Coordinates of C-alpha atoms in Angstrom, one line a residue:
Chain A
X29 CA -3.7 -6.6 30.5
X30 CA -1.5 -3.6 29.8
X31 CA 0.2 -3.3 26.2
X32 CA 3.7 -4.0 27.2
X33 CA 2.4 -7.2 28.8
X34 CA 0.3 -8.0 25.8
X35 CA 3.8 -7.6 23.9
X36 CA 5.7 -10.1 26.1
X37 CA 2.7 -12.3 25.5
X38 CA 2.9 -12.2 21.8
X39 CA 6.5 -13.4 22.2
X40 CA 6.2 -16.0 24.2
X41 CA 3.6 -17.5 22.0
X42 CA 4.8 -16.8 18.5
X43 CA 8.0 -17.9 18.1
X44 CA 7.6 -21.6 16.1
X45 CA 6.1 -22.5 12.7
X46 CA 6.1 -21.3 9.3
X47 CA 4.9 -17.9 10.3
X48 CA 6.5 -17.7 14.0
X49 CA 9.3 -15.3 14.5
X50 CA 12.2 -17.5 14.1
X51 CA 11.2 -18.6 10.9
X52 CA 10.1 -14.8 9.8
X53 CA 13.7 -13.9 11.1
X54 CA 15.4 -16.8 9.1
X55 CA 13.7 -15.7 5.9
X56 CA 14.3 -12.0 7.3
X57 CA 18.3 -12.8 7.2
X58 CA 18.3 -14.7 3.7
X59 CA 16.8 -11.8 1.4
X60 CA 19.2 -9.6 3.7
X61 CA 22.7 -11.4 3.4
X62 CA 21.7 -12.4 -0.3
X63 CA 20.9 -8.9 -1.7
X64 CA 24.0 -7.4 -0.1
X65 CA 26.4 -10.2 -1.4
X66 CA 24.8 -9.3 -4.9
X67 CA 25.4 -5.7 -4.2
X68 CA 29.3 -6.1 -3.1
X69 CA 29.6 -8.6 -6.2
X70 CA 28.3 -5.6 -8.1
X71 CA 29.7 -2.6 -7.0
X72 CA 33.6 -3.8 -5.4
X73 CA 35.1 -4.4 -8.9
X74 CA 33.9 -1.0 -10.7
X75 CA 34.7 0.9 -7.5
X76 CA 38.1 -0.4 -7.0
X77 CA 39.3 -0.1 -10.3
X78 CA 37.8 3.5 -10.8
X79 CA 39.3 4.7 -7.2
X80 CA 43.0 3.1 -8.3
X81 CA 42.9 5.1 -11.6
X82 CA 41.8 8.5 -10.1
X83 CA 39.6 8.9 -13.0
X84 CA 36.2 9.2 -12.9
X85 CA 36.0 9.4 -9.3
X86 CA 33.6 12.2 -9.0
X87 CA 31.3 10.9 -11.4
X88 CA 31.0 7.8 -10.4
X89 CA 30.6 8.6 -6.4
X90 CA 27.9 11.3 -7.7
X91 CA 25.9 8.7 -9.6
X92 CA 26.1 6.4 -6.9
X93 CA 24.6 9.4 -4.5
X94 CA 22.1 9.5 -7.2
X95 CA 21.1 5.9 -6.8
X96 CA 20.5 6.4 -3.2
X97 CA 17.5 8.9 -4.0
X98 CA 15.5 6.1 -5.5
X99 CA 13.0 4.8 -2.9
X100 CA 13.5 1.2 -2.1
X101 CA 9.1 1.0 -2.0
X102 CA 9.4 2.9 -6.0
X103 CA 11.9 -0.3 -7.0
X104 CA 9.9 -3.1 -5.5
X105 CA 6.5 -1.2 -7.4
X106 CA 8.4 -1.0 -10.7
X107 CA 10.4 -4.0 -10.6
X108 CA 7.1 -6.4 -9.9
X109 CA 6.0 -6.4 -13.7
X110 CA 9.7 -7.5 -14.5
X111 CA 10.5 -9.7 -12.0
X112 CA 7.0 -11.4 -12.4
X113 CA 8.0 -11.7 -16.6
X114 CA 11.4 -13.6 -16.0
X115 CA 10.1 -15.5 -13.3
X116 CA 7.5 -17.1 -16.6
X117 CA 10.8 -17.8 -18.4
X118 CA 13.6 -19.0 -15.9
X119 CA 13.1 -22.0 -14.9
X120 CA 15.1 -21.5 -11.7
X121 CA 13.2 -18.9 -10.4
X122 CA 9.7 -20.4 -9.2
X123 CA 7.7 -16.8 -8.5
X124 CA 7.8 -13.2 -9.2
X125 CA 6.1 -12.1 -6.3
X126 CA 8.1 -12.2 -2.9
X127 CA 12.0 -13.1 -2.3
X128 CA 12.9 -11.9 -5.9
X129 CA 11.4 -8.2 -6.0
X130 CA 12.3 -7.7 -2.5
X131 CA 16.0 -8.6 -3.5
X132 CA 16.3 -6.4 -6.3
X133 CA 15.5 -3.2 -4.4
X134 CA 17.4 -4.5 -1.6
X135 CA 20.5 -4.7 -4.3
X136 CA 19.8 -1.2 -5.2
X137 CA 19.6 -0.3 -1.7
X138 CA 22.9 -1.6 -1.1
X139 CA 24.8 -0.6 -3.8
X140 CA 25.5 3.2 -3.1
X141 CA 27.2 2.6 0.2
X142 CA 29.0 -0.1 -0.8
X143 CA 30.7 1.6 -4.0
X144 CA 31.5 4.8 -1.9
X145 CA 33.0 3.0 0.8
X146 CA 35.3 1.1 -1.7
X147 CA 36.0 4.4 -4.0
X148 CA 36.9 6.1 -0.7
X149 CA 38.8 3.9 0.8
X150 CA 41.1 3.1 -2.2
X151 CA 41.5 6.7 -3.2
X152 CA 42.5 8.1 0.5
X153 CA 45.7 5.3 0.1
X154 CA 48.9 6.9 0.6
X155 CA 50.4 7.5 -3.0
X156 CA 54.0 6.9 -1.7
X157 CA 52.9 3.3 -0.4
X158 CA 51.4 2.9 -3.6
X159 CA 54.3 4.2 -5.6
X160 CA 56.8 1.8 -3.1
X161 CA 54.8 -1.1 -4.6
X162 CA 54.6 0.3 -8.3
X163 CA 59.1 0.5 -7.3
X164 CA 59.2 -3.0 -6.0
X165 CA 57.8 -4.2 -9.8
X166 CA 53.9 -4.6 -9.1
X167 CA 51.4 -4.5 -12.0
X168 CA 47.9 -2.6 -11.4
X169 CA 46.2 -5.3 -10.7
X170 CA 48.8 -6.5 -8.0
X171 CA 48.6 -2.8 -6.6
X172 CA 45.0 -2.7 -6.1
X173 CA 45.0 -6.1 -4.8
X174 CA 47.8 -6.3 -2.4
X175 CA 48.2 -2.9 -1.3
X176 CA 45.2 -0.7 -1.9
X177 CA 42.2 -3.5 -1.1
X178 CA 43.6 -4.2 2.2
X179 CA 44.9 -0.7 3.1
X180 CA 41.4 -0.2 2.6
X181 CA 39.6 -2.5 4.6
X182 CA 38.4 -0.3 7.4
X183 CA 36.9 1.7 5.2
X184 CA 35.0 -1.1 2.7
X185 CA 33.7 -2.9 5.7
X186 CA 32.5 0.4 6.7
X187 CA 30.6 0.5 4.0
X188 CA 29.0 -2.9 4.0
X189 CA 28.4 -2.5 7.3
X190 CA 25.7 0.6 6.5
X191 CA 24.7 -1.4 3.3
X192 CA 23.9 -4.3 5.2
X193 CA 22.1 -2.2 8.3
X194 CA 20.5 0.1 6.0
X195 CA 18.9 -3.8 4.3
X196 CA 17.9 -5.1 7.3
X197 CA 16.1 -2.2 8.5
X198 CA 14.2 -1.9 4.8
X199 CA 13.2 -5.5 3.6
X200 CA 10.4 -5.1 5.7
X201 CA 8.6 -3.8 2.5
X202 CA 8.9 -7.3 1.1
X203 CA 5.8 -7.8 3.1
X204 CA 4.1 -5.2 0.7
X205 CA 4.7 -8.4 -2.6
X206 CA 3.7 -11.2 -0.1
X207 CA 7.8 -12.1 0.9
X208 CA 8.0 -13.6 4.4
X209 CA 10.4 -11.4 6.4
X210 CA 9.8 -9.4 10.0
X211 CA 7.7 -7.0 7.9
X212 CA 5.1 -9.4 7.7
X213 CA 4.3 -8.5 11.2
X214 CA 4.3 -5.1 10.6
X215 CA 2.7 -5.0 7.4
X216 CA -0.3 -7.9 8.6
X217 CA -0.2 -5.9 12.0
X218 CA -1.1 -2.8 10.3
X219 CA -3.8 -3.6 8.2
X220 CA -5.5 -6.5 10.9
X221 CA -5.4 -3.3 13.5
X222 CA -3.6 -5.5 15.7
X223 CA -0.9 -2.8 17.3
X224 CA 0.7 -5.3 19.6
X225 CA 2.0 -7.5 16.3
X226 CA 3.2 -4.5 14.7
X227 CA 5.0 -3.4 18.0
X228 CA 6.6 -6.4 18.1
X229 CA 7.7 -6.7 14.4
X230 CA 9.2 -3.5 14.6
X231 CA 11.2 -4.5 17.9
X232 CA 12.7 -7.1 16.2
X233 CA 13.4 -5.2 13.2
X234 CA 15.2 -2.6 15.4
X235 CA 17.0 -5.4 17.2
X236 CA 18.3 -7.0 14.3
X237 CA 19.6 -3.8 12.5
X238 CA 21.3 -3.0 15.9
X239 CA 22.6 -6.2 16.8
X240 CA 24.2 -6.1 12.8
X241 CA 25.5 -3.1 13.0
X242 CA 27.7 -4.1 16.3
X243 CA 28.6 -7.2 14.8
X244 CA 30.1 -5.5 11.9
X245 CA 31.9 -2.8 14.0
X246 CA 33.5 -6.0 16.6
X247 CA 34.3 -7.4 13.3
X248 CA 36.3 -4.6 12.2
X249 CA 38.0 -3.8 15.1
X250 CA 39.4 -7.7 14.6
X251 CA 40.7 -6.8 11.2
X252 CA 44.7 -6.5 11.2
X253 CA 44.6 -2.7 10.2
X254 CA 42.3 -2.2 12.7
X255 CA 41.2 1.4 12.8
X256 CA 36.8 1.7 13.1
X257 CA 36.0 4.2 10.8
X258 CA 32.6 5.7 11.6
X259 CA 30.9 7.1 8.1
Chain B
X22 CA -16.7 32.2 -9.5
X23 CA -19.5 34.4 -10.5
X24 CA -22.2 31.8 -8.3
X25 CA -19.4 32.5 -5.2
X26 CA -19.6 36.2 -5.5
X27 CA -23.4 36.0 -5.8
X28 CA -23.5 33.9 -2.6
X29 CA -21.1 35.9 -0.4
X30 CA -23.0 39.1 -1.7
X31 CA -26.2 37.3 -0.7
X32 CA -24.4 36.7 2.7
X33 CA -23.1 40.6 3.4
X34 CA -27.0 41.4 2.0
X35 CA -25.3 43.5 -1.0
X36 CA -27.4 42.5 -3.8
X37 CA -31.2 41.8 -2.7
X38 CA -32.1 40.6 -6.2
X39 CA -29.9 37.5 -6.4
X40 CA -31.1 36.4 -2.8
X41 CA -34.4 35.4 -4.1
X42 CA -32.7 32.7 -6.5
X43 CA -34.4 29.5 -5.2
X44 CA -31.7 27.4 -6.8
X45 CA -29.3 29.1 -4.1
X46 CA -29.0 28.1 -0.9
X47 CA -26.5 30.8 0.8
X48 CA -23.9 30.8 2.9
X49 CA -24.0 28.4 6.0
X50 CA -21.1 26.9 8.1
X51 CA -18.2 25.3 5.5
X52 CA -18.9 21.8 4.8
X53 CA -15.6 19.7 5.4
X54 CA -15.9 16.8 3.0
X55 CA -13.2 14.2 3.3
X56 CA -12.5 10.7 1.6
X57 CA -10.5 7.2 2.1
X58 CA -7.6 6.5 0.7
X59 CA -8.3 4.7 -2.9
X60 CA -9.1 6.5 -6.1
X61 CA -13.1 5.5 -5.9
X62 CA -13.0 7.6 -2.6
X63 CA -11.8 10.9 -3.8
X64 CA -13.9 11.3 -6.8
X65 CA -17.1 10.8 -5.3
X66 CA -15.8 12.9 -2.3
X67 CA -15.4 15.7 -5.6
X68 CA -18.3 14.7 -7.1
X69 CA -20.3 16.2 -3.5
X70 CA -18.4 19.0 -3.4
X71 CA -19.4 19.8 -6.8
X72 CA -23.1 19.7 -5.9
X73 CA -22.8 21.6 -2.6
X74 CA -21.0 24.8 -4.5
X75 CA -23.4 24.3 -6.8
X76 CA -25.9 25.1 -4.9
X77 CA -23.9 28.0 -2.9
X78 CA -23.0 25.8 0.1
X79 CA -19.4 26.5 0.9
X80 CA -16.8 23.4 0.9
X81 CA -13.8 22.8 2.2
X82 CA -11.9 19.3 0.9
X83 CA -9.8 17.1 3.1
X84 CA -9.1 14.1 1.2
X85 CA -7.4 11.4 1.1
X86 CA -7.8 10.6 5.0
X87 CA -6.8 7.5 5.6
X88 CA -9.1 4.2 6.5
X89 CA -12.5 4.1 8.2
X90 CA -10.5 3.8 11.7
X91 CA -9.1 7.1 11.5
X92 CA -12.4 9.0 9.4
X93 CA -14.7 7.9 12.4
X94 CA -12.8 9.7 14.7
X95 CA -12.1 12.7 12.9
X96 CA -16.4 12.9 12.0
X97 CA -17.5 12.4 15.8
X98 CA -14.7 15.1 16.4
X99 CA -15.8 17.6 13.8
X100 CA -12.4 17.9 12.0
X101 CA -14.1 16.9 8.8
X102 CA -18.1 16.6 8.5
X103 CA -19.1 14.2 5.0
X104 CA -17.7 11.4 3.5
X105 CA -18.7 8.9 1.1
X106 CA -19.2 5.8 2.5
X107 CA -20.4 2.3 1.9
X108 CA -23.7 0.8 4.0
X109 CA -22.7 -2.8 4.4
X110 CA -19.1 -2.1 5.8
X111 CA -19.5 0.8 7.5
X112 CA -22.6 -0.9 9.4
X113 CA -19.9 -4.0 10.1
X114 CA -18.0 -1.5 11.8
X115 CA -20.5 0.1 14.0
X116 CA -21.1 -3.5 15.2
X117 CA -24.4 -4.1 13.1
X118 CA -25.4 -7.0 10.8
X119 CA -25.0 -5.8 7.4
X120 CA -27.0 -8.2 4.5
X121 CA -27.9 -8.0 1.4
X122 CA -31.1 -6.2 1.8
X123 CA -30.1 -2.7 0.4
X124 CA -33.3 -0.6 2.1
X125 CA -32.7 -2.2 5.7
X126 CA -28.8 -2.0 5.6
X127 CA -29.4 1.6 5.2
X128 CA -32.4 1.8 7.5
X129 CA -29.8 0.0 10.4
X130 CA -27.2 2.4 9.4
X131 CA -29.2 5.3 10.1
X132 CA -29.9 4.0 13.3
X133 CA -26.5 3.1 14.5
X134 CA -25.2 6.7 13.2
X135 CA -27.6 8.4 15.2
X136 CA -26.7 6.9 18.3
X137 CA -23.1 9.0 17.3
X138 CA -24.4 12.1 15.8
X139 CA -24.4 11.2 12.6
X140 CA -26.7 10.4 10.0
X141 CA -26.7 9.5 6.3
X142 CA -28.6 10.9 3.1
X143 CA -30.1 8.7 0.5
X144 CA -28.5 6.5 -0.8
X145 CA -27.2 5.4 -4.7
X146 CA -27.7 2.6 -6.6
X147 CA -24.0 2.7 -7.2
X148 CA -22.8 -0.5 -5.1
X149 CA -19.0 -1.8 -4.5
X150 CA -18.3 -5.0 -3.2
X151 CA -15.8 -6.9 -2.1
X152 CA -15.2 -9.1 -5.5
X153 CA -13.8 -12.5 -6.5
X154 CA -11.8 -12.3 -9.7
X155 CA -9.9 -14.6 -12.3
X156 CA -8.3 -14.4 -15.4
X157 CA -10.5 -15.3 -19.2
X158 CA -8.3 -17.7 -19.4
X159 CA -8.6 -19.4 -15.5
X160 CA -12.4 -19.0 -16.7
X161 CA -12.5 -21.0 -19.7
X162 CA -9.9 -23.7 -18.0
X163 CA -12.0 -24.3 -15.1
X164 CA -15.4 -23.7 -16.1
X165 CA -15.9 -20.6 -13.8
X166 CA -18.8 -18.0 -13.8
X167 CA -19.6 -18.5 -10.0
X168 CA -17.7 -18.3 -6.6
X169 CA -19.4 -21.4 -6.1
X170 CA -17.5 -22.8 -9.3
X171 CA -14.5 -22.9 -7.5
X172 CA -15.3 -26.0 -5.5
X173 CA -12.8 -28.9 -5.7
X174 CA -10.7 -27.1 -7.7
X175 CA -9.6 -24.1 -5.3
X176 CA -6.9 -26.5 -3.8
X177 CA -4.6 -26.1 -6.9
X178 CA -5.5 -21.8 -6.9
X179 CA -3.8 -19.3 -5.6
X180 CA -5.7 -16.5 -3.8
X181 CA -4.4 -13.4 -3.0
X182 CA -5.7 -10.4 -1.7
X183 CA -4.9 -7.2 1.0
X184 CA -3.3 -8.6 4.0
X185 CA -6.0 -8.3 6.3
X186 CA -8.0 -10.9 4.3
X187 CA -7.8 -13.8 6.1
X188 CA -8.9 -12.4 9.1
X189 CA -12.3 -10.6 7.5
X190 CA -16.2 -12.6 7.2
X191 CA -15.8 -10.5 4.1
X192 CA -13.0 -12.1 2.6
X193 CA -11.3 -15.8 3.3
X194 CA -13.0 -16.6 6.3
X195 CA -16.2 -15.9 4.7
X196 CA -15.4 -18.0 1.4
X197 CA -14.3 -21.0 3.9
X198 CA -17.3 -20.7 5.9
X199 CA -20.0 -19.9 3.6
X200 CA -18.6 -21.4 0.1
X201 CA -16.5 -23.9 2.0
X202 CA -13.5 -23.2 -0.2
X203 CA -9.8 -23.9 1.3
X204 CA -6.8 -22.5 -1.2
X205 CA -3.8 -24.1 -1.6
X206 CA -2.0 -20.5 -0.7
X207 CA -2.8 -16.8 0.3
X208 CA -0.8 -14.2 -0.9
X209 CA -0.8 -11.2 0.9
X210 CA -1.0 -8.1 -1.4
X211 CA -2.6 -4.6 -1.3
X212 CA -6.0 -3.5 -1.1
X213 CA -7.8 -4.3 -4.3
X214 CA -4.7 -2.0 -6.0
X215 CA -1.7 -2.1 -8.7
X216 CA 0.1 -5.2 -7.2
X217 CA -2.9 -7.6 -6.7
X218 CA -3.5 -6.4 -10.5
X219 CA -0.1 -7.0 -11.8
X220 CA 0.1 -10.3 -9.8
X221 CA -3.3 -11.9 -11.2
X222 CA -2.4 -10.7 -14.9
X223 CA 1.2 -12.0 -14.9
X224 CA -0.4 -15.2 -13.5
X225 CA 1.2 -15.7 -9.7
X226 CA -2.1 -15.7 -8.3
X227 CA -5.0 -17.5 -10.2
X228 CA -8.0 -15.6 -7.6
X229 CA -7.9 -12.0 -6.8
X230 CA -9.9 -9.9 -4.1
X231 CA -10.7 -6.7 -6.8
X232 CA -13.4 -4.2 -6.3
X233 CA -16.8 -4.8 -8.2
X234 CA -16.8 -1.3 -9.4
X235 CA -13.1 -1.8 -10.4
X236 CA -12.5 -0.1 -14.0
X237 CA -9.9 -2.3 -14.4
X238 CA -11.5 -5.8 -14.6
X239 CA -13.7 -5.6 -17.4
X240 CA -10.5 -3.3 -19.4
X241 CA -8.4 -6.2 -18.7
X242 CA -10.8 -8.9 -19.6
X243 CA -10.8 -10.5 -16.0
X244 CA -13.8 -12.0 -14.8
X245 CA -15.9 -11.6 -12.1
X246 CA -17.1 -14.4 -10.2
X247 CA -20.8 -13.9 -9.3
X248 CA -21.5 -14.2 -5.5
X249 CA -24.2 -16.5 -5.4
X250 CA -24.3 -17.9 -1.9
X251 CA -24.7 -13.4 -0.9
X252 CA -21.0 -13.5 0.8
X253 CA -21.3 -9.7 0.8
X254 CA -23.6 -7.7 1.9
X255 CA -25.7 -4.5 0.2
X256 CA -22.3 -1.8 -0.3
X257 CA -24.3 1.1 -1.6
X258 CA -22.1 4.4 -1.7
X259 CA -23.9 6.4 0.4
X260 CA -22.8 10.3 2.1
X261 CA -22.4 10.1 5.5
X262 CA -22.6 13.6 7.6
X263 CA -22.3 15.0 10.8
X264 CA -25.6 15.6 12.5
X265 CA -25.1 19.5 13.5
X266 CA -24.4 20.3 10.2
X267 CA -27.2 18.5 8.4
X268 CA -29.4 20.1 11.4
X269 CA -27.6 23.8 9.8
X270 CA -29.1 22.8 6.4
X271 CA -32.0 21.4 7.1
X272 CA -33.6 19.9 4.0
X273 CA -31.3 21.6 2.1
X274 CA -28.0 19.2 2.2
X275 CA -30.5 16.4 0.9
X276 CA -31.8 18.6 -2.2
X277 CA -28.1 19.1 -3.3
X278 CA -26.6 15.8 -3.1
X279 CA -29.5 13.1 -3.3
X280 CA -29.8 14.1 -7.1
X281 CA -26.3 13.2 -7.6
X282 CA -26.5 9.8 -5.4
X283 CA -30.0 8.8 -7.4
X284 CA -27.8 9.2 -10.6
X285 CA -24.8 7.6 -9.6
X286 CA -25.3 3.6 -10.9
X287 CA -22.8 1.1 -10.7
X288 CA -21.7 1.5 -14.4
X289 CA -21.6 5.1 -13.7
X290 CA -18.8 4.6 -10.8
X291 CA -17.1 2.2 -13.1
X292 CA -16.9 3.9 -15.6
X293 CA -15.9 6.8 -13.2
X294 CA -12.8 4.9 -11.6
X295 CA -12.0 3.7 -15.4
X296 CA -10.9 6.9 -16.4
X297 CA -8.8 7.6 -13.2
X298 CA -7.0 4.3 -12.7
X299 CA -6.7 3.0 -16.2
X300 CA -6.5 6.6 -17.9
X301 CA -4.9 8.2 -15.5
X302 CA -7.2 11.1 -15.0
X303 CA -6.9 13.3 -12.0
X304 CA -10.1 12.2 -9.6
X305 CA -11.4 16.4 -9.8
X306 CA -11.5 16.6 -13.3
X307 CA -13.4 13.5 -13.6
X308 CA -16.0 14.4 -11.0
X309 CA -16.6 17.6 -12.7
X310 CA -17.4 15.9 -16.4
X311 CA -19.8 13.9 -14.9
X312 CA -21.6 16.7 -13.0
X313 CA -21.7 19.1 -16.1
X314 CA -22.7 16.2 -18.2
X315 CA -25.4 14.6 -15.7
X316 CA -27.1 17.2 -13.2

């Protein structure tokens, strides 16, 4: 049988259970969609606030090009003593190994492109819209929210778009701390010798990261000031 | 330096006198040595090349490699020519029966090596197996000393090793087949490295896969469960060399290195790998202390 055959195979026989590929894919999404709402949580309100003031900017889009030298496999390595320490002393965290290291690189991961596409996007806002709302009595806070956030909006979802693809495409190395995820099959793949699992698990992988990043960009395009900006 | 200069002299026939040296052997082809990829690998990979320039054989070091699927390759194609090895897997994967009979593990492993065009020197007492570990405090709990301990009370435990485990006679299936033993969950880590460490001390897995000559397990205060029912096979460290360049030497590849094998125990190699991976010591340096202090 040849090897693309073999992968069709694999497929059609390893889709159900706890370690089939809809279930890998499921757990795959969670860490995914989890770590990048964290990041967003994280990064929109500093960004924001740092790209309506004007000061700061520089600094702050340098240290977030900073963050994005760290390698994702150096964070889930260092993080593992951590994550397995708090896991002993919150109660609502039942193991150290797996989902939670894996999320706390994929955080870090996501952070960068999320703060730069907020930072950018508020600071290239027209000052004389901005101005026009400052005339028509706004406070800061009322600026930012009604005129710069959404003025913005290409631009932000740009950015969580690329956080989000850049996720999907790394939390494979979850597999590497015993998470679930599609990189189980590349990981198990890998070291069982078996090339046609790892094939597949990278297929799907791909797939999903694709399939993500045109899901953000038709999402975009829907968005009332709808303009795709490509990073 | 000055034994290098002596030997290439001896080579260009510039200085007569230092030819007759019986400790030197002269210049031959360049002996690639190679290694896996783990710590244990590289510093007995440097502790041969010590004794080959020792002895005026030139060296080249590759190390590092990658795992025994990719150094088989690269030794039948004569990109590298010696690496340390281990008789029990390495026979596994030439298809033999590896048992715990160290003199005919070696004596099949010859054989099979042949049939490729290579062969293997004498080997050390030095062994490294595939070991089943737990915490003092697991120990004391549960009454363990033995693999065979863990009987009725594995369903509770936790067992995590390198992800391949579950599919190896040398790992779960073996400890389900032979010791009957079914765990309540596997965790798939790395081989034998930093995580399945960090994981076992910090108490998310109560049984680790570890390596017996692992510095780490006795600095930690783990224990080591004692295979009684012979799970794993013989694992003595043993060089394994490409045949046209042990035919080059003749006897003389075995005079250089089987010194250094005889001397090399299993408290020597832990003792070895304690100073790389607990003190951080770079493998070369490490090799070298032992050969000044030893040979």
């Amino acid at each position: 049988m040849d090897f693309l055959s073999e992968v069709l195979d694999w497929f059609a026989n390893n889709w159900d259970g706890s370690a089939g590929y809809v279930a890998r894919l499921a757990e795959h999404l969670n860490v995914s969609a989890v770590s990048v709402v964290i990041a967003a949580g994280l990064a929109i309100p500093p960004a924001a606030w740092i790209g309506h003031r004007g000061k700061g900017a520089v600094l702050g889009a340098s240290l977030a090009n900073l963050g994005r030298a760290i390698p994702s496999f150096g964070i889930v390595a260092l993080s593992l003593p951590v994550t397995i320490w708090l896991a002993k002393r919150l109660p609502f965290i039942d193991s150290g190994l797996g989902f939670f290291p894996t999320a706390v690189a994929m955080v870090a991961l996501a952070i960068p492109p999320i703060f730069l596409g907020v930072l950018t996007g508020v600071r290239e806002v027209d000052q004389d819209t901005v101005e026009a709302g400052r005339g028509m009595g706004l406070s800061e806070v009322q600026l930012l929210t009604r005129v710069e956030l959404p003025l913005a909006s290409p631009l932000i979802l740009s950015g969580l778009r690329v956080a989000f693809v850049q996720v999907v495409a790394t939390a494979t190395l979850g597999a590497l701390v015993a998470y679930g995820g599609l990189g189980r099959f590349i990981v198990d793949g890998f070291a069982q010798h078996d090339d046609v699992e790892l094939f597949a698990g990278a297929v799907l992988v791909a797939a999903l990261a694709l399939l993500s990043d045109w899901l953000f960009r038709l999402l975009a395009r829907r968005l009332p000031t709808s303009r795709v900006v490509s990073p | 330096m000055l034994r290098r200069i002596l030997a290439l002299s001896c080579a260009l026939g510039l200085v007569a006198a230092a030819c007759g040296d019986d400790e030197e052997i002269g210049a031959g082809p360049t002996v690639k040595i190679s290694s896996f990829n783990f710590g244990e690998s590289q510093i007995l990979a440097n502790l041969y090349a010590e004794a080959l320039t020792e002895k005026g054989i030139p060296v080249e070091l590759k190390l590092n490699l990658g795992s025994r699927e990719v150094v088989k390759p690269a030794l039948e194609n004569g990109e590298i020519d010696l690496i340390p090895e281990y008789t029990g897997t390495l026979l596994g994967f030439l298809k033999g029966s590896p048992s715990s009979d160290q003199n005919k593990t070696y004596e099949d492993l010859v054989t099979e090596l042949e049939k490729i065009g290579l062969t293997a020197l004498a080997y050390a007492p030095a062994q490294d197996k595939n070991g089943f570990v737990v915490t003092q405090a697991t120990a004391d709990q549960l009454d363990l000393t033995k693999v065979s301990d863990l009987a009725g009370k594995e369903a509770d435990l936790i067992f995590g090793g390198p992800p391949e485990c579950p599919q190896r006679d040398l790992c779960l299936k073996g400890l389900e087949t032979i010791y009957g033993l079914s765990f309540k969950e596997f965790k798939p880590l790395d081989v034998g490295g930093p995580i399945t460490l960090t994981a076992l001390e910090g108490g998310e897995i109560d049984v680790a896969l570890l390596f017996t000559s692992d510095g780490s397990i006795a600095a930690k205060g783990f224990v080591l469960l004692e295979d009684d029912k012979n799970l794993q096979p013989a694992e003595n460290v043993v060089p394994v060399v490409r045949k046209a360049i042990a035919d080059a030497y003749g006897d003389d590849l075995a005079k250089a290195l089987d010194p250094v094998s005889k001397k090399l125990t299993t408290q020597a190699l832990t003792e070895l790998n304690r100073q790389v991976g607990i003190d951080g010591k770079d493998p070369a340096v490490v090799a070298k202390q032992w050969f000044t202090a030893n040979m």
